[in-house]
Short mmCIF file of C-alpha atoms in Angstrom, two decimals:
data_model
loop_
_atom_site.label_atom_id
_atom_site.label_comp_id
_atom_site.label_asym_id
_atom_site.label_seq_id
_atom_site.Cartn_x
_atom_site.Cartn_y
_atom_site.Cartn_z
CA MET A 1 15.39 -86.50 80.58
CA THR A 2 12.96 -89.00 79.14
CA ASN A 3 14.10 -92.07 77.27
CA ILE A 4 12.79 -92.45 73.74
CA VAL A 5 14.35 -95.86 73.27
CA THR A 6 15.00 -98.45 75.96
CA MET A 7 16.47 -101.84 75.11
CA GLN A 8 17.09 -104.43 77.80
CA GLY A 9 18.72 -107.78 77.15
CA LEU A 10 17.64 -107.75 73.52
CA ASN A 11 18.48 -110.87 71.52
CA LYS A 12 18.05 -111.39 67.81
CA TYR A 13 18.76 -114.44 65.67
CA PHE A 14 18.87 -115.05 61.94
CA GLY A 15 18.27 -118.80 62.03
CA ASP A 16 21.19 -120.16 64.04
CA LEU A 17 23.13 -116.94 63.79
CA HIS A 18 23.00 -114.90 67.00
CA VAL A 19 23.18 -111.35 65.55
CA LEU A 20 22.33 -109.26 68.61
CA LYS A 21 23.47 -110.46 72.03
CA ASP A 22 21.90 -109.06 75.20
CA ILE A 23 21.81 -105.48 73.99
CA ASP A 24 21.20 -102.88 76.71
CA LEU A 25 20.79 -99.41 75.30
CA THR A 26 18.87 -96.24 76.03
CA VAL A 27 18.45 -93.15 73.90
CA GLU A 28 17.31 -89.95 75.57
CA GLN A 29 15.16 -87.31 73.99
CA GLY A 30 17.28 -84.94 71.90
CA GLU A 31 20.28 -87.24 71.95
CA VAL A 32 22.32 -88.15 68.87
CA VAL A 33 23.67 -91.69 69.15
CA VAL A 34 26.07 -92.88 66.48
CA ILE A 35 26.59 -96.60 66.11
CA ILE A 36 29.81 -97.79 64.53
CA GLY A 37 31.21 -101.23 63.80
CA ALA A 38 32.44 -103.50 61.04
CA SER A 39 30.00 -104.72 58.41
CA GLY A 40 28.07 -107.71 59.67
CA SER A 41 28.49 -106.59 63.29
CA GLY A 42 24.73 -106.16 63.73
CA LYS A 43 24.58 -102.35 63.82
CA SER A 44 21.96 -102.03 61.05
CA THR A 45 19.92 -104.86 62.53
CA LEU A 46 19.97 -103.02 65.85
CA ILE A 47 18.32 -99.86 64.54
CA ARG A 48 15.94 -101.86 62.32
CA CYS A 49 14.61 -103.48 65.51
CA VAL A 50 13.62 -100.04 66.81
CA ASN A 51 10.87 -99.60 64.17
CA GLY A 52 10.10 -103.27 63.86
CA LEU A 53 11.57 -103.87 60.42
CA GLU A 54 13.36 -106.69 62.22
CA GLU A 55 11.67 -108.74 64.92
CA TYR A 56 13.68 -109.80 67.96
CA GLU A 57 13.47 -113.02 69.89
CA SER A 58 13.83 -112.02 73.52
CA GLY A 59 14.36 -109.07 75.79
CA GLN A 60 12.57 -105.76 76.21
CA LEU A 61 12.20 -102.90 73.76
CA THR A 62 10.25 -99.74 74.51
CA VAL A 63 10.05 -96.94 71.96
CA ASP A 64 8.39 -93.66 72.90
CA GLY A 65 6.43 -95.34 75.68
CA GLU A 66 5.16 -98.19 73.49
CA HIS A 67 6.30 -101.66 74.39
CA LEU A 68 7.29 -103.50 71.25
CA ALA A 69 6.92 -107.17 72.07
CA PRO A 70 9.23 -109.91 70.75
CA LYS A 71 8.43 -111.64 67.45
CA GLY A 72 6.17 -108.83 66.28
CA SER A 73 3.44 -109.91 68.70
CA ASN A 74 2.23 -106.37 69.42
CA PRO A 75 1.04 -104.97 66.07
CA LYS A 76 -0.81 -102.06 67.71
CA ALA A 77 2.31 -100.73 69.40
CA LEU A 78 4.23 -101.31 66.17
CA ALA A 79 1.77 -99.19 64.18
CA THR A 80 2.04 -96.35 66.71
CA ILE A 81 5.83 -96.54 66.77
CA ARG A 82 6.16 -96.40 63.00
CA LYS A 83 4.18 -93.17 62.91
CA GLU A 84 6.56 -91.65 65.47
CA VAL A 85 9.86 -92.96 64.10
CA GLY A 86 11.30 -91.89 60.76
CA MET A 87 13.91 -93.87 58.87
CA VAL A 88 16.46 -93.08 56.18
CA PHE A 89 17.91 -96.00 54.23
CA GLN A 90 21.26 -96.61 52.57
CA GLN A 91 19.56 -97.10 49.17
CA PHE A 92 17.19 -94.08 49.65
CA ASN A 93 14.16 -96.24 48.74
CA LEU A 94 12.28 -93.32 47.22
CA PHE A 95 9.11 -94.25 45.35
CA PRO A 96 10.14 -94.10 41.66
CA HIS A 97 6.57 -93.82 40.33
CA LEU A 98 5.85 -90.62 42.28
CA THR A 99 7.28 -87.13 41.94
CA VAL A 100 9.56 -85.85 44.68
CA GLN A 101 6.71 -83.82 46.16
CA ARG A 102 4.29 -86.79 46.03
CA ASN A 103 6.91 -88.96 47.74
CA ILE A 104 6.77 -86.58 50.69
CA MET A 105 2.98 -86.12 50.64
CA LEU A 106 2.10 -89.83 50.56
CA ALA A 107 2.48 -90.77 54.23
CA PRO A 108 0.81 -87.68 55.78
CA MET A 109 -2.16 -88.15 53.42
CA LYS A 110 -2.50 -91.92 53.92
CA VAL A 111 -1.60 -92.20 57.58
CA LYS A 112 -2.76 -88.90 59.05
CA ALA A 113 -5.50 -88.11 56.50
CA THR A 114 -3.91 -84.73 55.84
CA ASP A 115 -5.59 -83.00 52.90
CA ALA A 116 -3.60 -82.67 49.67
CA ALA A 117 -3.14 -78.90 49.83
CA THR A 118 -1.73 -78.98 53.37
CA ALA A 119 0.49 -81.96 52.55
CA ALA A 120 1.77 -80.19 49.42
CA GLY A 121 2.59 -77.07 51.45
CA THR A 122 4.47 -79.11 54.05
CA ALA A 123 6.35 -80.94 51.31
CA LYS A 124 7.45 -77.66 49.72
CA LYS A 125 8.65 -76.32 53.06
CA LEU A 126 10.61 -79.49 53.79
CA LEU A 127 12.19 -79.48 50.34
CA ASP A 128 13.32 -75.90 50.90
CA ARG A 129 14.72 -76.92 54.24
CA VAL A 130 16.87 -79.66 52.68
CA GLY A 131 17.89 -77.27 49.91
CA ILE A 132 16.09 -78.70 46.87
CA GLY A 133 12.85 -76.71 46.70
CA SER A 134 13.18 -76.36 42.94
CA GLN A 135 13.05 -80.14 42.31
CA ALA A 136 9.53 -80.79 43.65
CA ASP A 137 8.01 -81.89 40.35
CA LYS A 138 10.86 -84.13 39.22
CA TYR A 139 10.93 -87.89 39.56
CA PRO A 140 13.54 -89.45 41.87
CA SER A 141 15.51 -90.92 38.96
CA GLN A 142 16.11 -87.39 37.65
CA LEU A 143 17.99 -86.40 40.82
CA SER A 144 21.55 -87.06 41.96
CA GLY A 145 22.15 -89.52 44.78
CA GLY A 146 22.75 -86.74 47.28
CA GLN A 147 19.53 -85.00 46.28
CA GLN A 148 17.60 -88.28 46.50
CA GLN A 149 18.84 -88.91 50.00
CA ARG A 150 17.83 -85.37 51.02
CA VAL A 151 14.35 -86.06 49.63
CA ALA A 152 14.29 -89.26 51.69
CA ILE A 153 15.10 -87.25 54.81
CA ALA A 154 12.35 -84.73 53.96
CA ARG A 155 9.92 -87.60 53.38
CA ALA A 156 10.62 -89.01 56.85
CA LEU A 157 10.37 -85.54 58.46
CA ALA A 158 6.91 -85.00 56.93
CA MET A 159 5.50 -87.36 59.55
CA GLU A 160 6.96 -85.12 62.30
CA PRO A 161 8.84 -88.02 63.91
CA ARG A 162 10.04 -88.02 67.51
CA LEU A 163 13.04 -90.12 66.53
CA MET A 164 14.99 -90.50 63.29
CA LEU A 165 16.89 -93.65 62.33
CA PHE A 166 19.67 -93.39 59.77
CA ASP A 167 20.94 -96.66 58.31
CA GLU A 168 24.25 -95.88 56.60
CA PRO A 169 22.72 -92.85 54.86
CA THR A 170 25.87 -91.91 52.93
CA SER A 171 27.29 -95.35 52.08
CA ALA A 172 25.70 -95.49 48.61
CA LEU A 173 26.74 -91.95 47.68
CA ASP A 174 29.56 -90.67 45.52
CA PRO A 175 32.16 -88.99 47.74
CA GLU A 176 31.34 -85.46 46.54
CA MET A 177 27.71 -85.84 47.66
CA ILE A 178 28.32 -87.11 51.15
CA GLY A 179 28.81 -83.59 52.55
CA GLU A 180 25.42 -82.25 51.49
CA VAL A 181 23.60 -85.11 53.24
CA LEU A 182 25.68 -84.84 56.39
CA ASP A 183 24.97 -81.08 56.44
CA VAL A 184 21.24 -81.75 56.57
CA MET A 185 21.73 -84.29 59.35
CA ARG A 186 23.92 -81.84 61.27
CA GLU A 187 21.16 -79.23 61.04
CA LEU A 188 18.60 -81.72 62.29
CA ALA A 189 20.78 -82.58 65.26
CA LYS A 190 21.20 -78.89 66.06
CA GLU A 191 17.43 -78.43 66.06
CA GLY A 192 17.20 -81.08 68.76
CA MET A 193 16.04 -84.12 66.80
CA THR A 194 16.63 -87.43 68.53
CA MET A 195 18.73 -89.52 66.18
CA MET A 196 20.22 -93.01 65.94
CA VAL A 197 22.78 -93.07 63.18
CA VAL A 198 24.64 -96.06 61.76
CA THR A 199 27.54 -94.69 59.76
CA HIS A 200 31.13 -95.09 58.67
CA GLU A 201 31.64 -91.31 58.70
CA MET A 202 33.88 -90.99 61.73
CA GLY A 203 34.32 -87.24 61.31
CA PHE A 204 30.54 -86.77 61.51
CA ALA A 205 30.36 -89.07 64.54
CA ARG A 206 33.06 -87.16 66.37
CA GLU A 207 31.48 -83.79 65.62
CA VAL A 208 27.75 -84.46 66.01
CA ALA A 209 27.31 -87.46 68.29
CA ASP A 210 26.45 -87.08 71.94
CA ARG A 211 27.39 -90.70 72.36
CA VAL A 212 29.20 -93.25 70.21
CA ILE A 213 28.53 -96.97 70.45
CA TYR A 214 30.88 -99.56 69.04
CA ILE A 215 29.33 -102.92 68.18
CA HIS A 216 31.37 -106.06 67.59
CA GLU A 217 29.75 -109.38 66.66
CA GLY A 218 26.37 -108.36 68.02
CA GLN A 219 27.61 -106.95 71.31
CA ILE A 220 28.14 -103.41 72.54
CA VAL A 221 31.81 -103.45 73.49
CA GLU A 222 32.37 -99.73 73.93
CA GLU A 223 30.12 -96.77 74.60
CA GLY A 224 30.81 -93.16 75.52
CA LYS A 225 31.37 -89.58 74.45
CA PRO A 226 32.99 -89.33 71.03
CA GLU A 227 36.23 -87.96 72.42
CA ALA A 228 36.50 -90.85 74.84
CA VAL A 229 35.73 -93.54 72.25
CA PHE A 230 37.86 -92.10 69.46
CA ASP A 231 40.84 -90.77 71.44
CA ASN A 232 41.02 -93.22 74.26
CA PRO A 233 39.21 -96.47 73.43
CA GLN A 234 39.32 -98.96 76.29
CA ASN A 235 38.52 -102.17 74.47
CA GLU A 236 41.21 -103.61 72.23
CA ARG A 237 38.63 -104.51 69.56
CA THR A 238 37.57 -100.86 69.39
CA GLN A 239 41.23 -99.87 69.17
CA SER A 240 41.89 -102.20 66.26
CA PHE A 241 38.66 -101.20 64.46
CA LEU A 242 39.43 -97.49 64.82
CA SER A 243 43.03 -97.91 63.75
CA ARG A 244 41.75 -99.58 60.58
CA VAL A 245 39.04 -97.01 59.71
CA LEU A 246 40.88 -93.87 60.78
CA LYS A 247 44.12 -94.70 58.97
CA HIS A 248 43.02 -93.39 55.59
CA MET B 1 -3.45 -134.11 -11.83
CA ALA B 2 -1.34 -130.96 -11.97
CA SER B 3 -2.37 -128.22 -9.63
CA GLN B 4 -4.03 -125.44 -11.54
CA PHE B 5 -4.77 -123.49 -8.36
CA GLN B 6 -5.41 -119.78 -8.68
CA PHE B 7 -6.26 -117.53 -5.76
CA ASP B 8 -9.85 -116.43 -6.26
CA TRP B 9 -9.93 -112.83 -5.04
CA GLN B 10 -13.65 -112.51 -5.63
CA ALA B 11 -14.33 -115.52 -3.38
CA ALA B 12 -12.17 -113.99 -0.67
CA ILE B 13 -13.95 -110.65 -0.86
CA ASP B 14 -17.38 -112.28 -0.92
CA SER B 15 -16.65 -114.17 2.30
CA ILE B 16 -15.87 -111.02 4.30
CA PRO B 17 -19.40 -109.97 5.38
CA PHE B 18 -20.19 -113.48 6.63
CA LEU B 19 -16.88 -113.82 8.44
CA LEU B 20 -17.23 -110.39 10.08
CA LYS B 21 -20.28 -111.73 11.94
CA GLY B 22 -17.88 -113.94 13.89
CA ILE B 23 -15.74 -111.05 15.14
CA PRO B 24 -18.10 -109.79 17.88
CA TYR B 25 -18.07 -113.32 19.37
CA THR B 26 -14.29 -113.59 19.10
CA LEU B 27 -13.90 -110.22 20.83
CA LEU B 28 -16.57 -110.89 23.44
CA ILE B 29 -15.06 -114.24 24.43
CA SER B 30 -11.50 -112.85 24.38
CA PHE B 31 -12.03 -109.66 26.31
CA GLY B 32 -14.85 -110.92 28.52
CA GLY B 33 -12.69 -113.89 29.44
CA LEU B 34 -9.55 -111.78 29.89
CA ALA B 35 -11.34 -109.28 32.15
CA ILE B 36 -12.42 -112.08 34.48
CA GLY B 37 -9.02 -113.72 34.00
CA PHE B 38 -7.31 -110.52 35.12
CA ALA B 39 -9.40 -110.44 38.31
CA LEU B 40 -8.61 -114.12 38.92
CA GLY B 41 -4.95 -113.44 38.17
CA ILE B 42 -4.69 -110.65 40.74
CA LEU B 43 -6.51 -112.74 43.34
CA PHE B 44 -4.61 -116.01 42.85
CA GLY B 45 -1.32 -114.32 42.00
CA LEU B 46 -1.35 -112.48 45.32
CA LEU B 47 -2.56 -115.55 47.22
CA SER B 48 0.27 -117.58 45.70
CA ILE B 49 2.86 -115.35 47.43
CA ASN B 50 1.03 -115.17 50.74
CA LYS B 51 2.95 -116.37 53.79
CA LYS B 52 0.02 -118.50 54.96
CA TRP B 53 0.13 -121.99 53.43
CA PHE B 54 -3.65 -122.45 53.47
CA LEU B 55 -4.01 -119.44 51.17
CA ARG B 56 -0.98 -120.30 49.04
CA TRP B 57 -1.85 -123.94 48.36
CA PRO B 58 -5.28 -123.49 46.75
CA ALA B 59 -3.82 -120.76 44.55
CA THR B 60 -0.87 -122.80 43.32
CA THR B 61 -3.16 -125.81 42.78
CA TYR B 62 -5.44 -123.72 40.56
CA ILE B 63 -2.48 -122.27 38.65
CA GLU B 64 -0.85 -125.66 38.04
CA ILE B 65 -4.08 -127.32 36.89
CA PHE B 66 -5.05 -124.66 34.36
CA ARG B 67 -1.50 -124.11 33.12
CA GLY B 68 -0.81 -127.80 32.88
CA THR B 69 -3.83 -128.92 30.84
CA PRO B 70 -4.73 -127.94 27.24
CA ILE B 71 -7.33 -125.21 26.91
CA LEU B 72 -9.18 -127.41 24.38
CA VAL B 73 -9.64 -130.06 27.09
CA GLN B 74 -10.74 -127.35 29.53
CA VAL B 75 -13.45 -126.00 27.24
CA LEU B 76 -14.67 -129.51 26.28
CA PHE B 77 -14.82 -130.36 29.97
CA ILE B 78 -16.81 -127.21 30.76
CA PHE B 79 -19.18 -127.55 27.79
CA TYR B 80 -19.77 -131.32 27.70
CA GLY B 81 -18.67 -132.42 31.17
CA LEU B 82 -20.02 -129.83 33.59
CA PRO B 83 -23.69 -130.14 32.49
CA ASP B 84 -23.63 -133.70 33.93
CA LEU B 85 -22.64 -132.20 37.26
CA ILE B 86 -24.96 -129.20 37.36
CA GLY B 87 -27.84 -130.99 35.65
CA GLY B 88 -28.42 -128.54 32.83
CA PRO B 89 -26.78 -127.35 29.64
CA ILE B 90 -24.20 -124.56 29.46
CA ASP B 91 -24.43 -122.34 26.42
CA PRO B 92 -21.31 -122.30 24.25
CA LEU B 93 -20.64 -118.58 24.73
CA THR B 94 -20.59 -118.93 28.52
CA ALA B 95 -18.39 -122.02 28.25
CA GLY B 96 -15.96 -120.13 25.98
CA ILE B 97 -15.73 -117.11 28.26
CA ALA B 98 -15.28 -119.36 31.29
CA ALA B 99 -12.49 -121.31 29.58
CA ILE B 100 -10.58 -118.14 28.61
CA ALA B 101 -11.13 -116.67 32.09
CA LEU B 102 -9.87 -119.74 33.96
CA ASN B 103 -6.99 -120.41 31.57
CA SER B 104 -5.71 -116.84 31.25
CA GLY B 105 -6.30 -116.36 34.99
CA ALA B 106 -3.72 -119.05 35.72
CA TYR B 107 -1.09 -117.46 33.47
CA ILE B 108 -1.91 -113.94 34.69
CA SER B 109 -1.47 -115.18 38.28
CA GLU B 110 2.12 -115.97 37.39
CA VAL B 111 2.54 -112.57 35.73
CA VAL B 112 1.19 -110.86 38.87
CA ARG B 113 3.42 -112.95 41.13
CA GLY B 114 6.51 -112.16 39.04
CA GLY B 115 5.65 -108.46 38.84
CA VAL B 116 5.10 -108.07 42.57
CA GLN B 117 8.19 -110.09 43.50
CA SER B 118 10.34 -107.98 41.19
CA ILE B 119 9.77 -104.86 43.30
CA ASP B 120 12.63 -104.25 45.72
CA ARG B 121 11.94 -105.06 49.39
CA GLY B 122 13.23 -101.61 50.25
CA GLN B 123 10.04 -100.11 48.79
CA THR B 124 7.91 -102.02 51.27
CA GLU B 125 10.27 -101.18 54.12
CA ALA B 126 10.13 -97.49 53.24
CA GLY B 127 6.32 -97.57 53.22
CA LEU B 128 6.10 -99.41 56.54
CA SER B 129 8.70 -97.15 58.15
CA LEU B 130 6.53 -94.15 57.25
CA GLY B 131 3.62 -95.64 59.17
CA LEU B 132 1.61 -97.01 56.27
CA SER B 133 -0.21 -100.27 56.96
CA ARG B 134 0.70 -103.36 54.93
CA PRO B 135 -2.30 -102.99 52.58
CA GLN B 136 -1.61 -99.26 52.12
CA THR B 137 2.05 -99.98 51.40
CA PHE B 138 1.12 -102.65 48.90
CA TRP B 139 -1.59 -100.81 46.98
CA SER B 140 -0.05 -97.35 46.86
CA ILE B 141 3.64 -98.23 46.53
CA VAL B 142 4.29 -101.80 45.36
CA TRP B 143 1.30 -102.44 43.08
CA PRO B 144 1.60 -99.35 40.82
CA GLN B 145 5.25 -100.19 40.14
CA ALA B 146 4.56 -103.90 39.68
CA PHE B 147 1.65 -103.22 37.34
CA ARG B 148 3.86 -101.15 35.06
CA ARG B 149 6.23 -104.11 34.72
CA MET B 150 3.29 -106.43 34.09
CA ILE B 151 2.06 -104.59 30.98
CA PRO B 152 4.25 -106.44 28.40
CA PRO B 153 3.52 -109.97 29.68
CA LEU B 154 -0.18 -109.09 30.09
CA GLY B 155 -0.30 -107.97 26.47
CA ASN B 156 1.35 -111.20 25.47
CA GLN B 157 -1.28 -113.19 27.34
CA ALA B 158 -4.09 -111.17 25.71
CA ILE B 159 -2.77 -112.08 22.26
CA VAL B 160 -2.47 -115.76 23.20
CA SER B 161 -6.03 -115.79 24.55
CA ILE B 162 -7.48 -114.10 21.47
CA LYS B 163 -5.96 -116.82 19.31
CA ASP B 164 -7.10 -119.54 21.74
CA THR B 165 -10.73 -118.59 21.09
CA SER B 166 -10.34 -120.13 17.61
CA LEU B 167 -10.41 -123.56 19.32
CA PHE B 168 -13.95 -122.90 20.51
CA SER B 169 -15.27 -123.57 17.00
CA VAL B 170 -15.50 -127.14 18.28
CA ILE B 171 -18.28 -126.27 20.73
CA GLY B 172 -20.16 -124.34 18.06
CA VAL B 173 -19.68 -120.73 19.18
CA GLY B 174 -20.17 -118.60 16.07
CA GLU B 175 -16.73 -117.02 16.34
CA LEU B 176 -14.38 -116.33 13.46
CA VAL B 177 -13.16 -119.86 12.69
CA ARG B 178 -16.63 -121.35 13.07
CA GLN B 179 -18.02 -118.80 10.62
CA GLY B 180 -15.25 -119.75 8.21
CA GLN B 181 -16.05 -123.45 8.48
CA VAL B 182 -19.74 -122.84 7.87
CA TYR B 183 -18.98 -120.65 4.86
CA ILE B 184 -16.55 -123.15 3.35
CA ALA B 185 -19.12 -125.94 3.68
CA ASN B 186 -21.16 -124.13 1.05
CA THR B 187 -18.50 -122.64 -1.23
CA PHE B 188 -15.52 -125.05 -0.94
CA THR B 189 -13.15 -122.05 -1.06
CA ALA B 190 -11.00 -123.15 1.90
CA PHE B 191 -7.78 -121.43 0.85
CA GLU B 192 -9.35 -118.01 0.35
CA VAL B 193 -11.57 -118.13 3.42
CA TYR B 194 -8.87 -119.27 5.87
CA PHE B 195 -6.60 -116.65 4.35
CA VAL B 196 -9.17 -113.96 5.19
CA VAL B 197 -9.71 -115.48 8.64
CA ALA B 198 -5.97 -115.29 9.31
CA ILE B 199 -5.85 -111.66 8.17
CA MET B 200 -8.71 -110.83 10.54
CA TYR B 201 -6.90 -112.38 13.53
CA LEU B 202 -3.78 -110.51 12.54
CA SER B 203 -5.67 -107.19 12.40
CA ILE B 204 -6.95 -107.71 15.94
CA THR B 205 -3.62 -108.79 17.40
CA LEU B 206 -1.59 -106.10 15.59
CA THR B 207 -3.96 -103.37 16.78
CA LEU B 208 -3.57 -104.65 20.32
CA SER B 209 0.23 -104.77 19.98
CA LEU B 210 0.31 -101.14 18.88
CA LEU B 211 -1.94 -100.04 21.75
CA LEU B 212 0.26 -101.91 24.20
CA ARG B 213 3.44 -100.41 22.86
CA TYR B 214 1.86 -97.00 23.31
CA ALA B 215 0.77 -97.82 26.88
CA GLU B 216 4.25 -99.09 27.69
CA ARG B 217 5.93 -95.97 26.36
CA ARG B 218 3.62 -93.75 28.38
CA GLY B 219 4.14 -95.86 31.46
CA LEU B 220 7.91 -95.78 31.17
CA ALA B 221 8.03 -92.07 30.44
CA SER B 222 6.82 -91.24 33.93
CA THR B 223 9.31 -93.33 35.88
#
């Protein structure tokens, strides 16, 4: 198996705050890695390093064969990586001035110089795939949160990414809409997409993840198959975190 | 001496053709100046939020100077002062357009800065994460949204600048107020003439307000 992501001794600071401490992590092609941890533990920062939305201070980070140097000092590799890595955000971050279809067409047309007709066709297909083909001409604000997040997933998929990053994709959603987004993600995983998912949805993690990583104060303290992490956590911090989140 | 003043409608009506000759100058200075001012505003507004200090500093210096001094002083400086430096006269029309351009440019820089900074960082992150370059992200995602928010303050600045052109009567541009002064010198009907002048300014600014309200409604309808 080839590694899509390789992190070695990665360190990240926000000023004096040491947010990621010597992170060693690999993600293989086709693997679904779910990252869990309390808020402020550094789990979002970790996946934001993978596509360079956060710079790191020291260590090694290779994404899809491109070496992403510390402090953003390799802009060429960064540009290549961003074309290969899709990201879905907690707040959707759809473009409010463009229709749903235009949201999806923008990147292929600007980055890959795809012609409008082809991009429109791809957008339609992707919208059907996430179950909202009929909403193509609406503006994001006219859709529900769950629909918006599905558009955001379609928008990322339009670039045919080799890796998808999900940064708490259901945390801003009303409870009744969480299922429809997780369904789309489940489908993606089934089709073999490589995914790094930061989430509080433990049921999803248990069902879909190939590997679960628990982060505490910027360090990976537990890592393993979901059954192992959830049913038999070794570290007492993992035990106390899980007892808190699984209680309700 | 009790005031026996009566508004002389005939005098007011008679002044209209002469006063109308000033309107092309008023409009030319206003909109010529604002067009250049808008270009300056985009340039210096964006420079003023650049990360690099050597781009930011000149921009903020320009903004502070032209926001912090009266436009009357600016136009007097350009018209009477600059010829000493460049060794030749500047015609009043050019001086007027330059003053509006530089002055409105400073205010529009602030409008641009505010508009761009009001767009959520998540928009830029989404663009970058899709592989767009920084310029692509800015011009196709951030700018269209920022511009929509800039329409009301830009309209406000346009109205301020139109009224500011009245000060340029002092350098002898034949704009609206200057025409009024010349007319009054012969007829001594100050009340009537300045009344008509005021109505003419109001017609221009009200028309602009209506157009802007329409533009705003259309802009908001598509978000």
